[in-house]
PDB file of C-alpha atoms in Angstrom:
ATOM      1  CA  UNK A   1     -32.245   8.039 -37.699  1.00 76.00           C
ATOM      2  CA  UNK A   2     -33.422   9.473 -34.632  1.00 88.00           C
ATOM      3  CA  UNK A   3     -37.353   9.684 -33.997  1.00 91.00           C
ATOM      4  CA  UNK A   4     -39.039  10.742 -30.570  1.00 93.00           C
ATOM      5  CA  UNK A   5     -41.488   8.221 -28.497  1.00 92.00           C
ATOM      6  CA  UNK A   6     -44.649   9.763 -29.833  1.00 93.00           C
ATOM      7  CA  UNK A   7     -43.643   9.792 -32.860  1.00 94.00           C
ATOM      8  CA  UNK A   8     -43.451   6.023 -33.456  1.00 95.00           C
ATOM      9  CA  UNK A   9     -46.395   4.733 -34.643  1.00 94.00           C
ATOM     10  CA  UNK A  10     -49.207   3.334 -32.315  1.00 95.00           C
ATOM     11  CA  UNK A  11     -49.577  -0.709 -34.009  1.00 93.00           C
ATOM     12  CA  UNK A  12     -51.261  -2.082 -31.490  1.00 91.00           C
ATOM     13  CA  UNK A  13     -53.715  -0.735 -28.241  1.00 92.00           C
ATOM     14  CA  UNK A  14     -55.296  -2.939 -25.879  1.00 86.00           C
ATOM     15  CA  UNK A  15     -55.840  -2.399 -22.172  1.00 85.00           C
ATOM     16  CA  UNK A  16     -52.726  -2.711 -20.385  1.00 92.00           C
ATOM     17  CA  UNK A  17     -50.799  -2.938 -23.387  1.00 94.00           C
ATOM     18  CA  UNK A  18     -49.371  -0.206 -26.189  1.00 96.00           C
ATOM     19  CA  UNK A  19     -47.321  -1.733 -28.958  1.00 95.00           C
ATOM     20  CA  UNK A  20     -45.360   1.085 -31.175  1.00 96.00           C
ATOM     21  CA  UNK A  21     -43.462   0.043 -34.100  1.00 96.00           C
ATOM     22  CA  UNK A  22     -41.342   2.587 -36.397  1.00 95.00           C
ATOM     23  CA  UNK A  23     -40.685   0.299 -39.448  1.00 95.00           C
ATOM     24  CA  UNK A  24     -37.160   0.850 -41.394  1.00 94.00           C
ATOM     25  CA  UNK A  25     -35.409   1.578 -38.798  1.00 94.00           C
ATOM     26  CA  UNK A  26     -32.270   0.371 -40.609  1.00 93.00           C
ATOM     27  CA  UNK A  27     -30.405  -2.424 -41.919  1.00 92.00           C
ATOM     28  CA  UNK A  28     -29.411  -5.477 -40.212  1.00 87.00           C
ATOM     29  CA  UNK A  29     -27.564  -7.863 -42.758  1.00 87.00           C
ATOM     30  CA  UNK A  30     -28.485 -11.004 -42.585  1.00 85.00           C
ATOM     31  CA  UNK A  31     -31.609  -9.990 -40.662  1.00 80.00           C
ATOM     32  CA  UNK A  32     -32.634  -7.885 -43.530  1.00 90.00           C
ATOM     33  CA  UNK A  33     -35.098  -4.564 -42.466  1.00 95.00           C
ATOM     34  CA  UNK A  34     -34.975  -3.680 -38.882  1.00 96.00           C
ATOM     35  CA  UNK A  35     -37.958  -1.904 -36.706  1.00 96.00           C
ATOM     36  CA  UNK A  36     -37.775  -0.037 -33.291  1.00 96.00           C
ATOM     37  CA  UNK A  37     -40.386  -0.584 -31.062  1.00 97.00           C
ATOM     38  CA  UNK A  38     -41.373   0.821 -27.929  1.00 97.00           C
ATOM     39  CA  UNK A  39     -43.972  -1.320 -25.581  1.00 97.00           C
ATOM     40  CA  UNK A  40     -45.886   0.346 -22.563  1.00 97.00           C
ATOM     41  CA  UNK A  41     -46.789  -3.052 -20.643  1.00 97.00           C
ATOM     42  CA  UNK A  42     -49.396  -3.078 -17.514  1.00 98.00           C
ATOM     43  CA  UNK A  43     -48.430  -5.762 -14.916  1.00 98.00           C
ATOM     44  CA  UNK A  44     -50.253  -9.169 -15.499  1.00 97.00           C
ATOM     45  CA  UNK A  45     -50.348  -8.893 -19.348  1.00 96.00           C
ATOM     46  CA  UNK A  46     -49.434 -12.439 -20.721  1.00 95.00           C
ATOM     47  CA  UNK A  47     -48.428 -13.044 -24.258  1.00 94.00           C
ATOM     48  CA  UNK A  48     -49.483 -16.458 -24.210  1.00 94.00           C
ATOM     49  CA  UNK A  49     -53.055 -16.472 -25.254  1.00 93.00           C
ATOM     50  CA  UNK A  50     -52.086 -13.941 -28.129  1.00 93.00           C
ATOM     51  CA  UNK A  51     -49.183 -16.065 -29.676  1.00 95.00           C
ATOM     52  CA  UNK A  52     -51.609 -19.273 -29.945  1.00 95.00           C
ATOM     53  CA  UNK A  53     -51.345 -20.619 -32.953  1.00 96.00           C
ATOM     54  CA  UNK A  54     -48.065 -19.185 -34.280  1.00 96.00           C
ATOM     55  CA  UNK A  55     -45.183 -21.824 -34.705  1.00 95.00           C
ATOM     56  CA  UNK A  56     -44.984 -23.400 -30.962  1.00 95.00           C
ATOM     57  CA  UNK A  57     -47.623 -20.938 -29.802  1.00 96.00           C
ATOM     58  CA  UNK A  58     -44.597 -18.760 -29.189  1.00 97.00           C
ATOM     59  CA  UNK A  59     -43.237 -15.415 -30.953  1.00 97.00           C
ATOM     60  CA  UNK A  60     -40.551 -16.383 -33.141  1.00 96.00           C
ATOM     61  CA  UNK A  61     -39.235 -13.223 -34.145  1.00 96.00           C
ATOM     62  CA  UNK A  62     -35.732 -12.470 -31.770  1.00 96.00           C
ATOM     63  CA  UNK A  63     -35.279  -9.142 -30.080  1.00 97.00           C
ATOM     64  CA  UNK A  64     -32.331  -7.056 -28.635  1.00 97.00           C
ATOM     65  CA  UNK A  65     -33.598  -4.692 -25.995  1.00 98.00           C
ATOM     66  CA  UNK A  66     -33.023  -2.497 -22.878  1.00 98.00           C
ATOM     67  CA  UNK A  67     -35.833  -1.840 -19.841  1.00 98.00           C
ATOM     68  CA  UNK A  68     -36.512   1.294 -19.318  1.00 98.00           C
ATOM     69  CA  UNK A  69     -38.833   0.262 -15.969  1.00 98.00           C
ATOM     70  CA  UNK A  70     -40.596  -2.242 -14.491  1.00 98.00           C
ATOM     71  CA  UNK A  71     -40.136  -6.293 -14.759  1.00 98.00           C
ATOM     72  CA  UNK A  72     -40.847  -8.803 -17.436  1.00 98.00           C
ATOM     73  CA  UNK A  73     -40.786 -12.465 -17.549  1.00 98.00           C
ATOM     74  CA  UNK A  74     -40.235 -14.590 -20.836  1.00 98.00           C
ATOM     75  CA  UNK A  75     -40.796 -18.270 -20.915  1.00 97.00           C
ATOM     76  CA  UNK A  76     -39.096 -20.071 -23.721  1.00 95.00           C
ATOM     77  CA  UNK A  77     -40.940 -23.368 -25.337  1.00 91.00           C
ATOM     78  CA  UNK A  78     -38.628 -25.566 -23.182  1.00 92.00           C
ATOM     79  CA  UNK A  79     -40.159 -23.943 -19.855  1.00 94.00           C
ATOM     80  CA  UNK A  80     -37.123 -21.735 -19.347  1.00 97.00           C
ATOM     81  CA  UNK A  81     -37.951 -18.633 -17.348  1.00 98.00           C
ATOM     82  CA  UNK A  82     -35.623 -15.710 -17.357  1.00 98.00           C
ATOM     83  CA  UNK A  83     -36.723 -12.060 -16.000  1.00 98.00           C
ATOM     84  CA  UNK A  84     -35.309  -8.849 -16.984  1.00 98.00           C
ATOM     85  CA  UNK A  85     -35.710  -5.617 -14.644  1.00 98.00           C
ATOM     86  CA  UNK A  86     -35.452  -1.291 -15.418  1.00 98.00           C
ATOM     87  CA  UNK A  87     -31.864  -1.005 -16.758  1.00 98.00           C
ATOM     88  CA  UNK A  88     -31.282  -4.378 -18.063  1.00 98.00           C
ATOM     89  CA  UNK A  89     -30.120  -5.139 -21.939  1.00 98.00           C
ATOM     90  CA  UNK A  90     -31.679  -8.117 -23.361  1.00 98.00           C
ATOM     91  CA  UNK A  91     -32.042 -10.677 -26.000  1.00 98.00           C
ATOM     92  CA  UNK A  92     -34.898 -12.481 -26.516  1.00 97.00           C
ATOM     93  CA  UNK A  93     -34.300 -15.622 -29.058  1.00 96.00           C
ATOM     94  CA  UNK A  94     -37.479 -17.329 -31.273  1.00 97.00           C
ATOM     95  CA  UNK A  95     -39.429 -19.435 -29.385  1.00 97.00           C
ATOM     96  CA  UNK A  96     -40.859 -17.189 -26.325  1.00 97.00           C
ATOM     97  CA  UNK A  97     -43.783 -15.990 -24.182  1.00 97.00           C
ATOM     98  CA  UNK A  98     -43.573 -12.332 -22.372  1.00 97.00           C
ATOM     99  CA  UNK A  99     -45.675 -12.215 -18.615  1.00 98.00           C
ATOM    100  CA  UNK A 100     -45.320  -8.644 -17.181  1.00 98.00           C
ATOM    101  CA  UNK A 101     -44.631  -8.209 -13.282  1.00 98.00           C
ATOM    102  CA  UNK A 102     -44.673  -5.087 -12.876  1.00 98.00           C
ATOM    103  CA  UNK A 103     -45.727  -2.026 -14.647  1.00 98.00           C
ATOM    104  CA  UNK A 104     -43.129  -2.019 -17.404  1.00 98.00           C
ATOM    105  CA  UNK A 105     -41.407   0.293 -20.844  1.00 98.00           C
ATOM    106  CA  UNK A 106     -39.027  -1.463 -22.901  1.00 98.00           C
ATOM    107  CA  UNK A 107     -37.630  -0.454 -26.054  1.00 98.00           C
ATOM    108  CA  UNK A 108     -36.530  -3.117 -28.535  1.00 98.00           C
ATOM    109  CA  UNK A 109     -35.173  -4.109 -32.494  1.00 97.00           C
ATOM    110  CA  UNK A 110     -36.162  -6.382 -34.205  1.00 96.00           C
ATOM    111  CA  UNK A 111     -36.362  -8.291 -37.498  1.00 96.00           C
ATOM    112  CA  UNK A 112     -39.324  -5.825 -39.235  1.00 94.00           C
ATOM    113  CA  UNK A 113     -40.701  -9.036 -41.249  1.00 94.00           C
ATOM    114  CA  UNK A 114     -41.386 -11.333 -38.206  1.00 95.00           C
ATOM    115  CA  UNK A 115     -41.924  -8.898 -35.780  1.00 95.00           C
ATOM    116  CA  UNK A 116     -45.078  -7.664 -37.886  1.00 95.00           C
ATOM    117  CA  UNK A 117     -46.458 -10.933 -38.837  1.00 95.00           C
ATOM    118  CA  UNK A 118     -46.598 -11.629 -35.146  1.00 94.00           C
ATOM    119  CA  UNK A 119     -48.056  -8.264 -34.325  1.00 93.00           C
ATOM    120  CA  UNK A 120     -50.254  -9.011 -36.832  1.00 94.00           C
ATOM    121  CA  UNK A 121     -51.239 -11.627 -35.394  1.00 95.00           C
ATOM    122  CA  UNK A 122     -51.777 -10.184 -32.159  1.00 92.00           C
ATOM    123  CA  UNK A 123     -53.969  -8.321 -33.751  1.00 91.00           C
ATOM    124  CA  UNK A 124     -56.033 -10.554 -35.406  1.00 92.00           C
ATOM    125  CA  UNK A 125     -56.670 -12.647 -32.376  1.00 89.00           C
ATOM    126  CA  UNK A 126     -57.662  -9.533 -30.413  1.00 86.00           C
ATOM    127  CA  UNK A 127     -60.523  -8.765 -32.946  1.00 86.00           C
ATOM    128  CA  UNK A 128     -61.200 -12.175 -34.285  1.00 75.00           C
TER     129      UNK A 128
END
């Protein structure tokens, strides 16, 4: 499957942030459904308040990625802090909270299930 930037569906739009999600991106055995998403992330956007009330007030959906630019910092629900920078793969396991550092574009896959109940989520908080 191949599918271009703006093609990808538009999820979620706040200021600073643009989620895109292209749901069935493929099949992941034991994972089940994948989706490819593509976030445009302003510095200083913090997942935190926006993952309150999920399990550990923390996505729990894993994602495999790569940084296309800029600099993001996840915090894991043990306090763990690792950052990722433009050109680095990463993995992401349940159990984390995103802070951006600078200006950033990732593109990541994850489980399609969890990944939408936490944009979802997102979502609801934003207009609840």
């Amino acid at each position: 499957m191949k599918i271009s930037k703006d093609a990808v569906t538009v999820q979620l739009e706040i200021p600073g942030a643009v989620i895109r999600q292209q749901k069935g991106f493929g099949e992941a055995g034991e994972f089940g459904t994948i989706s490819s998403e593509y976030f445009t992330l302003a510095a200083g956007v913090d997942t935190t308040p926006l993952f309150q009330g999920l399990d550990g007030d923390s996505c729990q959906c894993p994602h495999w990625g790569f940084v296309l630019s800029g600099r993001l910092t996840t915090t894991d629900t043990d306090g763990q802090q690792e950052s990722v920078a433009a050109n680095d793969l990463f993995y992401w396991p349940p159990g984390h909270n995103v802070r951006v550092d600078a200006d950033a574009e990732i593109i990541m896959f994850s489980p399609q299930r969890e990944h939408s109940h936490v944009i979802e989520h997102m979502a609801e908080k934003l207009n609840g």
